[in-house]
Amino acid sequence: MNAVWSFWSRPYLASRKTIWCSEKQHLLSWILSLEQAGKFFEKTVLFTDDHGARMLVDGLRLQFDCVSTALNGLDHYDQKWWALGKIHTYASQKEPFIHIDNDAFLWKPLPIDSDTPLFAQNPDYFTVGASYYMPEQVESLMQKFNGWLPKEWAWYRTSGLPQRAESCGIFGGSNTEFINHYAKQAFETVEHKANANLWAILNDRVERNILVEQYLLSACIEYHKNHSDGWNRPIEVSYLFDSLDDAFDPLKAEEAGYTHLVADAKKNKSLAEDIEQRVRTDYPEAYENCLRYRARD
């Protein structure tokens, strides 16, 4: 099974830099994420664009087994769609894989193998109307502008099933046929001409990215588990944690051997110092590469 990362630099350069305590911490997180996961996977792969390759490979000298600049193909997309770099990467996989966010660190092997159909960090159950997931806001605009939603989304919302999204700090599996289908539906949701007005006026407080990446993924899983559409492999998702609360529990995270710097954790100066100390101690050559790159940049 391959370990895969993605970095679409345009959203990062435009606005996503500010989610980190510093640029140095961002770079050190890449070192730690790759070096730790590289202990447990046969092959490490980076999907990025030209600028990302100059930063991470030429500048930081990260040693991925394979590097693709296929994310140059996203240049015409709105930078607000930062998750498209990940989704494009999901769609490009033909072999069993796990995509790892660069703010996620593995201290132990994941409980997966090349036969695991689908795997994610944890299910994220929520109550519609009382959560940062706001599918109802998108649907309201869809009705107003006669927009388009995938059949999986529409069915899931009326199915009576508990609503959830998949937390994708880590995500992948062996059922790449299904993952490619889900990713295609995500891009269609973004690109469909009937939705152009919707995305143009959607309030920024509605986080479109987690809906298209994480909520639509759950909708696709549940729809195709309940409909006979001729898939060749099972559509069953396994998790590292049973819930979001478990993922945030320090004892359970330590037991799983997994750290994910979610949201404001990336701005935590104490955590930034911990990451720097870990990289300086465990990966001194990579640490020096980071210092040289920062001095030159």
PDB file of C-alpha atoms in Angstrom:
ATOM      1  CA  MET A   1       0.000   0.000   0.000  1.00  0.00           C
ATOM      2  CA  ASN A   2       1.278   3.449  -0.943  1.00  0.00           C
ATOM      3  CA  ALA A   3       1.429   6.469   1.345  1.00  0.00           C
ATOM      4  CA  VAL A   4       0.317   9.553  -0.580  1.00  0.00           C
ATOM      5  CA  TRP A   5       0.444  13.291   0.174  1.00  0.00           C
ATOM      6  CA  SER A   6      -0.863  16.266  -1.773  1.00  0.00           C
ATOM      7  CA  PHE A   7       0.014  19.961  -1.854  1.00  0.00           C
ATOM      8  CA  TRP A   8      -1.834  22.370  -4.112  1.00  0.00           C
ATOM      9  CA  SER A   9       0.180  25.505  -3.493  1.00  0.00           C
ATOM     10  CA  ARG A  10      -2.186  28.186  -4.827  1.00  0.00           C
ATOM     11  CA  PRO A  11      -4.679  28.090  -1.913  1.00  0.00           C
ATOM     12  CA  TYR A  12      -1.784  27.904   0.510  1.00  0.00           C
ATOM     13  CA  LEU A  13      -0.026  30.938  -0.936  1.00  0.00           C
ATOM     14  CA  ALA A  14      -3.280  32.902  -1.240  1.00  0.00           C
ATOM     15  CA  SER A  15      -4.637  32.409   2.267  1.00  0.00           C
ATOM     16  CA  ARG A  16      -3.911  29.039   3.871  1.00  0.00           C
ATOM     17  CA  LYS A  17      -0.511  30.113   5.205  1.00  0.00           C
ATOM     18  CA  THR A  18      -2.344  31.836   8.026  1.00  0.00           C
ATOM     19  CA  ILE A  19      -3.635  28.564   9.504  1.00  0.00           C
ATOM     20  CA  TRP A  20      -0.070  27.798  10.661  1.00  0.00           C
ATOM     21  CA  CYS A  21       1.877  29.264  13.538  1.00  0.00           C
ATOM     22  CA  SER A  22       4.709  29.972  11.107  1.00  0.00           C
ATOM     23  CA  GLU A  23       6.062  28.951   7.714  1.00  0.00           C
ATOM     24  CA  LYS A  24       8.845  27.103   9.520  1.00  0.00           C
ATOM     25  CA  GLN A  25       6.329  24.992  11.405  1.00  0.00           C
ATOM     26  CA  HIS A  26       4.557  24.196   8.141  1.00  0.00           C
ATOM     27  CA  LEU A  27       7.787  22.941   6.588  1.00  0.00           C
ATOM     28  CA  LEU A  28       8.778  20.959   9.669  1.00  0.00           C
ATOM     29  CA  SER A  29       5.382  19.264   9.663  1.00  0.00           C
ATOM     30  CA  TRP A  30       6.080  18.009   6.148  1.00  0.00           C
ATOM     31  CA  ILE A  31       9.351  16.495   7.304  1.00  0.00           C
ATOM     32  CA  LEU A  32       7.799  14.776  10.304  1.00  0.00           C
ATOM     33  CA  SER A  33       4.738  13.511   8.408  1.00  0.00           C
ATOM     34  CA  LEU A  34       6.822  11.978   5.608  1.00  0.00           C
ATOM     35  CA  GLU A  35       9.620  10.569   7.752  1.00  0.00           C
ATOM     36  CA  GLN A  36       7.269   8.905  10.227  1.00  0.00           C
ATOM     37  CA  ALA A  37       4.869   7.416   7.693  1.00  0.00           C
ATOM     38  CA  GLY A  38       7.737   6.334   5.467  1.00  0.00           C
ATOM     39  CA  LYS A  39       8.670   3.758   8.112  1.00  0.00           C
ATOM     40  CA  PHE A  40       5.425   1.868   7.546  1.00  0.00           C
ATOM     41  CA  PHE A  41       4.756   2.029   3.779  1.00  0.00           C
ATOM     42  CA  GLU A  42       6.486   0.513   0.788  1.00  0.00           C
ATOM     43  CA  LYS A  43       6.205   3.628  -1.370  1.00  0.00           C
ATOM     44  CA  THR A  44       5.773   7.354  -0.672  1.00  0.00           C
ATOM     45  CA  VAL A  45       4.166   9.575  -3.296  1.00  0.00           C
ATOM     46  CA  LEU A  46       3.630  13.344  -3.561  1.00  0.00           C
ATOM     47  CA  PHE A  47       1.069  15.016  -5.808  1.00  0.00           C
ATOM     48  CA  THR A  48       1.740  18.730  -6.156  1.00  0.00           C
ATOM     49  CA  ASP A  49       2.271  21.536  -8.676  1.00  0.00           C
ATOM     50  CA  ASP A  50       5.427  23.203  -9.943  1.00  0.00           C
ATOM     51  CA  HIS A  51       5.685  25.640  -7.040  1.00  0.00           C
ATOM     52  CA  GLY A  52       5.041  22.863  -4.525  1.00  0.00           C
ATOM     53  CA  ALA A  53       7.763  20.728  -6.079  1.00  0.00           C
ATOM     54  CA  ARG A  54      10.234  23.613  -5.867  1.00  0.00           C
ATOM     55  CA  MET A  55       9.341  24.146  -2.224  1.00  0.00           C
ATOM     56  CA  LEU A  56       9.155  20.577  -0.930  1.00  0.00           C
ATOM     57  CA  VAL A  57      11.489  18.622  -3.215  1.00  0.00           C
ATOM     58  CA  ASP A  58      14.064  21.097  -4.533  1.00  0.00           C
ATOM     59  CA  GLY A  59      14.063  23.336  -1.462  1.00  0.00           C
ATOM     60  CA  LEU A  60      13.279  21.126   1.513  1.00  0.00           C
ATOM     61  CA  ARG A  61      14.792  18.031  -0.194  1.00  0.00           C
ATOM     62  CA  LEU A  62      12.047  15.678   0.910  1.00  0.00           C
ATOM     63  CA  GLN A  63      12.754  12.160  -0.337  1.00  0.00           C
ATOM     64  CA  PHE A  64       9.501  10.927  -1.857  1.00  0.00           C
ATOM     65  CA  ASP A  65       9.749   7.795  -3.993  1.00  0.00           C
ATOM     66  CA  CYS A  66       7.562   9.404  -6.642  1.00  0.00           C
ATOM     67  CA  VAL A  67       6.571  13.020  -7.339  1.00  0.00           C
ATOM     68  CA  SER A  68       3.803  14.159  -9.688  1.00  0.00           C
ATOM     69  CA  THR A  69       3.067  17.767 -10.655  1.00  0.00           C
ATOM     70  CA  ALA A  70      -0.422  16.851 -11.873  1.00  0.00           C
ATOM     71  CA  LEU A  71      -1.966  19.521  -9.635  1.00  0.00           C
ATOM     72  CA  ASN A  72      -0.830  22.113 -12.177  1.00  0.00           C
ATOM     73  CA  GLY A  73      -4.089  21.116 -13.823  1.00  0.00           C
ATOM     74  CA  LEU A  74      -6.060  22.881 -11.090  1.00  0.00           C
ATOM     75  CA  ASP A  75      -4.844  26.363 -11.988  1.00  0.00           C
ATOM     76  CA  HIS A  76      -8.238  27.465 -13.325  1.00  0.00           C
ATOM     77  CA  TYR A  77     -10.135  26.621 -10.117  1.00  0.00           C
ATOM     78  CA  ASP A  78     -11.119  29.124  -7.447  1.00  0.00           C
ATOM     79  CA  GLN A  79      -8.495  29.082  -4.672  1.00  0.00           C
ATOM     80  CA  LYS A  80     -11.278  28.756  -2.088  1.00  0.00           C
ATOM     81  CA  TRP A  81     -11.588  25.112  -3.166  1.00  0.00           C
ATOM     82  CA  TRP A  82      -8.485  24.049  -1.255  1.00  0.00           C
ATOM     83  CA  ALA A  83      -9.717  20.449  -0.908  1.00  0.00           C
ATOM     84  CA  LEU A  84      -9.587  19.891  -4.673  1.00  0.00           C
ATOM     85  CA  GLY A  85      -5.878  19.132  -4.432  1.00  0.00           C
ATOM     86  CA  LYS A  86      -6.703  16.200  -2.181  1.00  0.00           C
ATOM     87  CA  ILE A  87      -9.713  15.082  -4.202  1.00  0.00           C
ATOM     88  CA  HIS A  88      -7.754  15.195  -7.480  1.00  0.00           C
ATOM     89  CA  THR A  89      -5.094  13.074  -5.795  1.00  0.00           C
ATOM     90  CA  TYR A  90      -7.700  10.545  -4.611  1.00  0.00           C
ATOM     91  CA  ALA A  91      -8.997  10.318  -8.182  1.00  0.00           C
ATOM     92  CA  SER A  92      -5.504   9.619  -9.541  1.00  0.00           C
ATOM     93  CA  GLN A  93      -4.844   6.476  -7.504  1.00  0.00           C
ATOM     94  CA  LYS A  94      -4.917   3.084  -9.201  1.00  0.00           C
ATOM     95  CA  GLU A  95      -3.216   1.090  -6.427  1.00  0.00           C
ATOM     96  CA  PRO A  96      -4.176   0.660  -2.747  1.00  0.00           C
ATOM     97  CA  PHE A  97      -3.196   3.844  -0.914  1.00  0.00           C
ATOM     98  CA  ILE A  98      -3.608   6.007   2.145  1.00  0.00           C
ATOM     99  CA  HIS A  99      -3.586   9.759   1.699  1.00  0.00           C
ATOM    100  CA  ILE A 100      -2.000  11.478   4.706  1.00  0.00           C
ATOM    101  CA  ASP A 101      -2.425  15.167   5.494  1.00  0.00           C
ATOM    102  CA  ASN A 102       0.889  16.892   6.130  1.00  0.00           C
ATOM    103  CA  ASP A 103      -0.341  17.816   9.624  1.00  0.00           C
ATOM    104  CA  ALA A 104      -0.895  14.135  10.472  1.00  0.00           C
ATOM    105  CA  PHE A 105       1.889  12.049  12.031  1.00  0.00           C
ATOM    106  CA  LEU A 106       2.056   8.268  12.383  1.00  0.00           C
ATOM    107  CA  TRP A 107       3.938   6.783  15.321  1.00  0.00           C
ATOM    108  CA  LYS A 108       2.676   3.244  14.697  1.00  0.00           C
ATOM    109  CA  PRO A 109       1.518   1.316  11.604  1.00  0.00           C
ATOM    110  CA  LEU A 110      -2.125   1.834  10.679  1.00  0.00           C
ATOM    111  CA  PRO A 111      -4.425  -1.193  11.194  1.00  0.00           C
ATOM    112  CA  ILE A 112      -4.890  -1.728   7.463  1.00  0.00           C
ATOM    113  CA  ASP A 113      -3.592  -3.884   4.653  1.00  0.00           C
ATOM    114  CA  SER A 114      -3.869  -3.934   0.873  1.00  0.00           C
ATOM    115  CA  ASP A 115      -7.314  -5.597   1.117  1.00  0.00           C
ATOM    116  CA  THR A 116      -8.924  -2.890   3.294  1.00  0.00           C
ATOM    117  CA  PRO A 117     -11.647  -1.444   1.008  1.00  0.00           C
ATOM    118  CA  LEU A 118     -11.921   2.019   2.589  1.00  0.00           C
ATOM    119  CA  PHE A 119     -10.229   3.596   5.591  1.00  0.00           C
ATOM    120  CA  ALA A 120     -10.593   7.009   7.250  1.00  0.00           C
ATOM    121  CA  GLN A 121      -9.582   8.740  10.451  1.00  0.00           C
ATOM    122  CA  ASN A 122     -13.047   8.622  12.072  1.00  0.00           C
ATOM    123  CA  PRO A 123     -16.754   9.082  11.385  1.00  0.00           C
ATOM    124  CA  ASP A 124     -18.005  12.569  12.240  1.00  0.00           C
ATOM    125  CA  TYR A 125     -21.713  12.357  13.093  1.00  0.00           C
ATOM    126  CA  PHE A 126     -23.641  15.611  13.255  1.00  0.00           C
ATOM    127  CA  THR A 127     -27.109  17.094  13.556  1.00  0.00           C
ATOM    128  CA  VAL A 128     -28.210  19.058  10.524  1.00  0.00           C
ATOM    129  CA  GLY A 129     -28.792  22.681  11.491  1.00  0.00           C
ATOM    130  CA  ALA A 130     -26.597  22.462  14.603  1.00  0.00           C
ATOM    131  CA  SER A 131     -23.137  21.784  13.208  1.00  0.00           C
ATOM    132  CA  TYR A 132     -20.303  23.280  11.179  1.00  0.00           C
ATOM    133  CA  TYR A 133     -21.534  20.937   8.441  1.00  0.00           C
ATOM    134  CA  MET A 134     -24.275  22.887   6.704  1.00  0.00           C
ATOM    135  CA  PRO A 135     -25.677  20.797   3.838  1.00  0.00           C
ATOM    136  CA  GLU A 136     -29.023  22.536   4.279  1.00  0.00           C
ATOM    137  CA  GLN A 137     -27.444  25.893   3.360  1.00  0.00           C
ATOM    138  CA  VAL A 138     -26.141  24.523   0.076  1.00  0.00           C
ATOM    139  CA  GLU A 139     -29.435  22.774  -0.650  1.00  0.00           C
ATOM    140  CA  SER A 140     -31.403  25.963  -0.076  1.00  0.00           C
ATOM    141  CA  LEU A 141     -29.315  27.731  -2.700  1.00  0.00           C
ATOM    142  CA  MET A 142     -29.612  24.709  -4.991  1.00  0.00           C
ATOM    143  CA  GLN A 143     -33.378  25.061  -4.916  1.00  0.00           C
ATOM    144  CA  LYS A 144     -33.200  28.809  -5.502  1.00  0.00           C
ATOM    145  CA  PHE A 145     -30.872  28.553  -8.494  1.00  0.00           C
ATOM    146  CA  ASN A 146     -32.031  25.174  -9.808  1.00  0.00           C
ATOM    147  CA  GLY A 147     -28.617  23.712  -9.047  1.00  0.00           C
ATOM    148  CA  TRP A 148     -27.315  20.162  -9.284  1.00  0.00           C
ATOM    149  CA  LEU A 149     -26.393  17.663  -6.572  1.00  0.00           C
ATOM    150  CA  PRO A 150     -25.159  14.082  -6.960  1.00  0.00           C
ATOM    151  CA  LYS A 151     -27.832  11.447  -6.499  1.00  0.00           C
ATOM    152  CA  GLU A 152     -25.863  10.101  -3.527  1.00  0.00           C
ATOM    153  CA  TRP A 153     -26.115  13.405  -1.638  1.00  0.00           C
ATOM    154  CA  ALA A 154     -29.841  13.788  -2.357  1.00  0.00           C
ATOM    155  CA  TRP A 155     -30.610  10.197  -1.310  1.00  0.00           C
ATOM    156  CA  TYR A 156     -28.526  10.346   1.855  1.00  0.00           C
ATOM    157  CA  ARG A 157     -30.240  13.502   3.091  1.00  0.00           C
ATOM    158  CA  THR A 158     -33.692  11.865   2.824  1.00  0.00           C
ATOM    159  CA  SER A 159     -32.665   8.331   3.810  1.00  0.00           C
ATOM    160  CA  GLY A 160     -33.397   8.665   7.518  1.00  0.00           C
ATOM    161  CA  LEU A 161     -29.861   7.482   8.285  1.00  0.00           C
ATOM    162  CA  PRO A 162     -27.754   9.332  10.876  1.00  0.00           C
ATOM    163  CA  GLN A 163     -25.864  12.061   9.071  1.00  0.00           C
ATOM    164  CA  ARG A 164     -22.090  11.965   9.150  1.00  0.00           C
ATOM    165  CA  ALA A 165     -18.976  12.966   7.302  1.00  0.00           C
ATOM    166  CA  GLU A 166     -15.675  11.128   7.091  1.00  0.00           C
ATOM    167  CA  SER A 167     -12.717  12.838   8.782  1.00  0.00           C
ATOM    168  CA  CYS A 168      -9.988  12.646   6.173  1.00  0.00           C
ATOM    169  CA  GLY A 169      -6.778  13.374   8.038  1.00  0.00           C
ATOM    170  CA  ILE A 170      -6.058   9.951   6.621  1.00  0.00           C
ATOM    171  CA  PHE A 171      -8.160   8.402   3.870  1.00  0.00           C
ATOM    172  CA  GLY A 172      -7.814   5.734   1.219  1.00  0.00           C
ATOM    173  CA  GLY A 173      -8.087   1.997   0.699  1.00  0.00           C
ATOM    174  CA  SER A 174      -7.987  -0.687  -1.955  1.00  0.00           C
ATOM    175  CA  ASN A 175     -11.344   0.095  -3.595  1.00  0.00           C
ATOM    176  CA  THR A 176      -9.907   2.706  -5.917  1.00  0.00           C
ATOM    177  CA  GLU A 177     -12.767   2.180  -8.394  1.00  0.00           C
ATOM    178  CA  PHE A 178     -15.227   3.501  -5.817  1.00  0.00           C
ATOM    179  CA  ILE A 179     -12.875   6.245  -4.632  1.00  0.00           C
ATOM    180  CA  ASN A 180     -12.453   7.430  -8.223  1.00  0.00           C
ATOM    181  CA  HIS A 181     -16.243   7.509  -8.618  1.00  0.00           C
ATOM    182  CA  TYR A 182     -16.691   9.560  -5.453  1.00  0.00           C
ATOM    183  CA  ALA A 183     -13.955  11.990  -6.525  1.00  0.00           C
ATOM    184  CA  LYS A 184     -15.607  12.384  -9.931  1.00  0.00           C
ATOM    185  CA  GLN A 185     -18.901  13.262  -8.218  1.00  0.00           C
ATOM    186  CA  ALA A 186     -17.097  15.817  -6.058  1.00  0.00           C
ATOM    187  CA  PHE A 187     -15.596  17.528  -9.091  1.00  0.00           C
ATOM    188  CA  GLU A 188     -18.929  17.441 -10.892  1.00  0.00           C
ATOM    189  CA  THR A 189     -20.542  19.170  -7.909  1.00  0.00           C
ATOM    190  CA  VAL A 190     -17.932  21.928  -8.093  1.00  0.00           C
ATOM    191  CA  GLU A 191     -17.886  22.248 -11.889  1.00  0.00           C
ATOM    192  CA  HIS A 192     -21.542  21.805 -12.888  1.00  0.00           C
ATOM    193  CA  LYS A 193     -22.689  24.880 -14.788  1.00  0.00           C
ATOM    194  CA  ALA A 194     -25.990  24.905 -12.874  1.00  0.00           C
ATOM    195  CA  ASN A 195     -24.020  25.531  -9.671  1.00  0.00           C
ATOM    196  CA  ALA A 196     -21.926  28.490 -10.834  1.00  0.00           C
ATOM    197  CA  ASN A 197     -24.174  31.129  -9.244  1.00  0.00           C
ATOM    198  CA  LEU A 198     -24.423  29.132  -6.036  1.00  0.00           C
ATOM    199  CA  TRP A 199     -20.678  28.970  -5.402  1.00  0.00           C
ATOM    200  CA  ALA A 200     -20.278  32.626  -6.348  1.00  0.00           C
ATOM    201  CA  ILE A 201     -22.641  33.833  -3.616  1.00  0.00           C
ATOM    202  CA  LEU A 202     -22.171  31.148  -0.958  1.00  0.00           C
ATOM    203  CA  ASN A 203     -21.305  32.740   2.368  1.00  0.00           C
ATOM    204  CA  ASP A 204     -17.772  31.926   3.519  1.00  0.00           C
ATOM    205  CA  ARG A 205     -19.107  30.760   6.867  1.00  0.00           C
ATOM    206  CA  VAL A 206     -20.386  27.671   5.043  1.00  0.00           C
ATOM    207  CA  GLU A 207     -17.254  25.568   4.573  1.00  0.00           C
ATOM    208  CA  ARG A 208     -17.808  24.172   1.098  1.00  0.00           C
ATOM    209  CA  ASN A 209     -14.656  22.050   1.192  1.00  0.00           C
ATOM    210  CA  ILE A 210     -15.655  19.741   4.039  1.00  0.00           C
ATOM    211  CA  LEU A 211     -19.069  19.245   2.449  1.00  0.00           C
ATOM    212  CA  VAL A 212     -17.677  18.239  -0.931  1.00  0.00           C
ATOM    213  CA  GLU A 213     -14.771  16.198   0.427  1.00  0.00           C
ATOM    214  CA  GLN A 214     -16.052  14.670   3.668  1.00  0.00           C
ATOM    215  CA  TYR A 215     -19.865  14.800   3.631  1.00  0.00           C
ATOM    216  CA  LEU A 216     -20.242  13.707   0.008  1.00  0.00           C
ATOM    217  CA  LEU A 217     -17.864  10.819   0.711  1.00  0.00           C
ATOM    218  CA  SER A 218     -20.187   9.513   3.444  1.00  0.00           C
ATOM    219  CA  ALA A 219     -23.185   9.995   1.166  1.00  0.00           C
ATOM    220  CA  CYS A 220     -21.511   7.973  -1.582  1.00  0.00           C
ATOM    221  CA  ILE A 221     -20.562   5.198   0.836  1.00  0.00           C
ATOM    222  CA  GLU A 222     -24.076   4.868   2.253  1.00  0.00           C
ATOM    223  CA  TYR A 223     -25.822   5.168  -1.112  1.00  0.00           C
ATOM    224  CA  HIS A 224     -23.757   2.470  -2.772  1.00  0.00           C
ATOM    225  CA  LYS A 225     -23.932   0.178   0.264  1.00  0.00           C
ATOM    226  CA  ASN A 226     -27.710   0.307  -0.147  1.00  0.00           C
ATOM    227  CA  HIS A 227     -27.962   0.094  -3.944  1.00  0.00           C
ATOM    228  CA  SER A 228     -26.810  -2.708  -6.228  1.00  0.00           C
ATOM    229  CA  ASP A 229     -24.662  -0.858  -8.742  1.00  0.00           C
ATOM    230  CA  GLY A 230     -22.297  -3.661  -9.669  1.00  0.00           C
ATOM    231  CA  TRP A 231     -19.200  -2.707  -7.695  1.00  0.00           C
ATOM    232  CA  ASN A 232     -16.469  -5.321  -7.873  1.00  0.00           C
ATOM    233  CA  ARG A 233     -15.170  -4.698  -4.350  1.00  0.00           C
ATOM    234  CA  PRO A 234     -16.910  -4.165  -1.004  1.00  0.00           C
ATOM    235  CA  ILE A 235     -17.895  -0.647   0.000  1.00  0.00           C
ATOM    236  CA  GLU A 236     -17.167  -0.876   3.703  1.00  0.00           C
ATOM    237  CA  VAL A 237     -15.303   1.823   5.592  1.00  0.00           C
ATOM    238  CA  SER A 238     -13.050   1.155   8.579  1.00  0.00           C
ATOM    239  CA  TYR A 239     -11.710   3.764  10.972  1.00  0.00           C
ATOM    240  CA  LEU A 240      -8.712   4.445  13.155  1.00  0.00           C
ATOM    241  CA  PHE A 241     -11.070   5.959  15.759  1.00  0.00           C
ATOM    242  CA  ASP A 242     -14.742   5.256  16.425  1.00  0.00           C
ATOM    243  CA  SER A 243     -15.666   8.937  16.793  1.00  0.00           C
ATOM    244  CA  LEU A 244     -14.315  12.471  16.637  1.00  0.00           C
ATOM    245  CA  ASP A 245     -14.231  12.555  20.437  1.00  0.00           C
ATOM    246  CA  ASP A 246     -12.004   9.474  20.446  1.00  0.00           C
ATOM    247  CA  ALA A 247      -9.686  11.098  17.902  1.00  0.00           C
ATOM    248  CA  PHE A 248      -9.314  14.073  20.261  1.00  0.00           C
ATOM    249  CA  ASP A 249      -8.732  11.861  23.327  1.00  0.00           C
ATOM    250  CA  PRO A 250      -4.963  12.029  24.111  1.00  0.00           C
ATOM    251  CA  LEU A 251      -4.872   8.513  25.568  1.00  0.00           C
ATOM    252  CA  LYS A 252      -6.653   6.947  22.595  1.00  0.00           C
ATOM    253  CA  ALA A 253      -4.538   8.933  20.152  1.00  0.00           C
ATOM    254  CA  GLU A 254      -1.390   7.709  21.908  1.00  0.00           C
ATOM    255  CA  GLU A 255      -2.665   4.138  21.819  1.00  0.00           C
ATOM    256  CA  ALA A 256      -3.355   4.447  18.096  1.00  0.00           C
ATOM    257  CA  GLY A 257       0.022   6.080  17.488  1.00  0.00           C
ATOM    258  CA  TYR A 258      -1.485   9.006  15.622  1.00  0.00           C
ATOM    259  CA  THR A 259      -1.366  12.795  15.928  1.00  0.00           C
ATOM    260  CA  HIS A 260      -3.399  15.192  13.780  1.00  0.00           C
ATOM    261  CA  LEU A 261      -3.038  18.960  14.181  1.00  0.00           C
ATOM    262  CA  VAL A 262      -6.665  19.845  13.563  1.00  0.00           C
ATOM    263  CA  ALA A 263      -7.746  23.464  13.041  1.00  0.00           C
ATOM    264  CA  ASP A 264      -6.261  25.837  15.660  1.00  0.00           C
ATOM    265  CA  ALA A 265      -3.756  23.233  16.854  1.00  0.00           C
ATOM    266  CA  LYS A 266      -1.569  24.388  13.968  1.00  0.00           C
ATOM    267  CA  LYS A 267      -1.341  27.797  15.657  1.00  0.00           C
ATOM    268  CA  ASN A 268      -0.324  26.380  19.037  1.00  0.00           C
ATOM    269  CA  LYS A 269       3.195  27.607  19.794  1.00  0.00           C
ATOM    270  CA  SER A 270       3.866  24.839  22.317  1.00  0.00           C
ATOM    271  CA  LEU A 271       3.011  22.189  19.730  1.00  0.00           C
ATOM    272  CA  ALA A 272       5.144  24.002  17.175  1.00  0.00           C
ATOM    273  CA  GLU A 273       8.091  23.809  19.574  1.00  0.00           C
ATOM    274  CA  ASP A 274       7.439  20.092  20.134  1.00  0.00           C
ATOM    275  CA  ILE A 275       7.478  19.451  16.385  1.00  0.00           C
ATOM    276  CA  GLU A 276      10.689  21.417  15.960  1.00  0.00           C
ATOM    277  CA  GLN A 277      12.393  19.526  18.787  1.00  0.00           C
ATOM    278  CA  ARG A 278      11.263  16.181  17.388  1.00  0.00           C
ATOM    279  CA  VAL A 279      12.556  16.945  13.893  1.00  0.00           C
ATOM    280  CA  ARG A 280      15.805  18.437  15.216  1.00  0.00           C
ATOM    281  CA  THR A 281      16.451  15.330  17.327  1.00  0.00           C
ATOM    282  CA  ASP A 282      15.181  12.518  15.109  1.00  0.00           C
ATOM    283  CA  TYR A 283      15.889  13.930  11.644  1.00  0.00           C
ATOM    284  CA  PRO A 284      18.830  16.340  12.020  1.00  0.00           C
ATOM    285  CA  GLU A 285      19.787  16.341   8.331  1.00  0.00           C
ATOM    286  CA  ALA A 286      16.227  17.195   7.300  1.00  0.00           C
ATOM    287  CA  TYR A 287      16.129  19.873   9.993  1.00  0.00           C
ATOM    288  CA  GLU A 288      19.279  21.485   8.591  1.00  0.00           C
ATOM    289  CA  ASN A 289      17.770  21.341   5.101  1.00  0.00           C
ATOM    290  CA  CYS A 290      14.796  23.266   6.450  1.00  0.00           C
ATOM    291  CA  LEU A 291      17.003  25.931   8.013  1.00  0.00           C
ATOM    292  CA  ARG A 292      19.023  26.331   4.803  1.00  0.00           C
ATOM    293  CA  TYR A 293      15.869  26.598   2.708  1.00  0.00           C
ATOM    294  CA  ARG A 294      14.340  29.189   5.038  1.00  0.00           C
ATOM    295  CA  ALA A 295      17.550  31.228   4.978  1.00  0.00           C
ATOM    296  CA  ARG A 296      17.658  31.180   1.178  1.00  0.00           C
ATOM    297  CA  ASP A 297      13.945  31.744   0.580  1.00  0.00           C
TER     298      ASP A 297
END
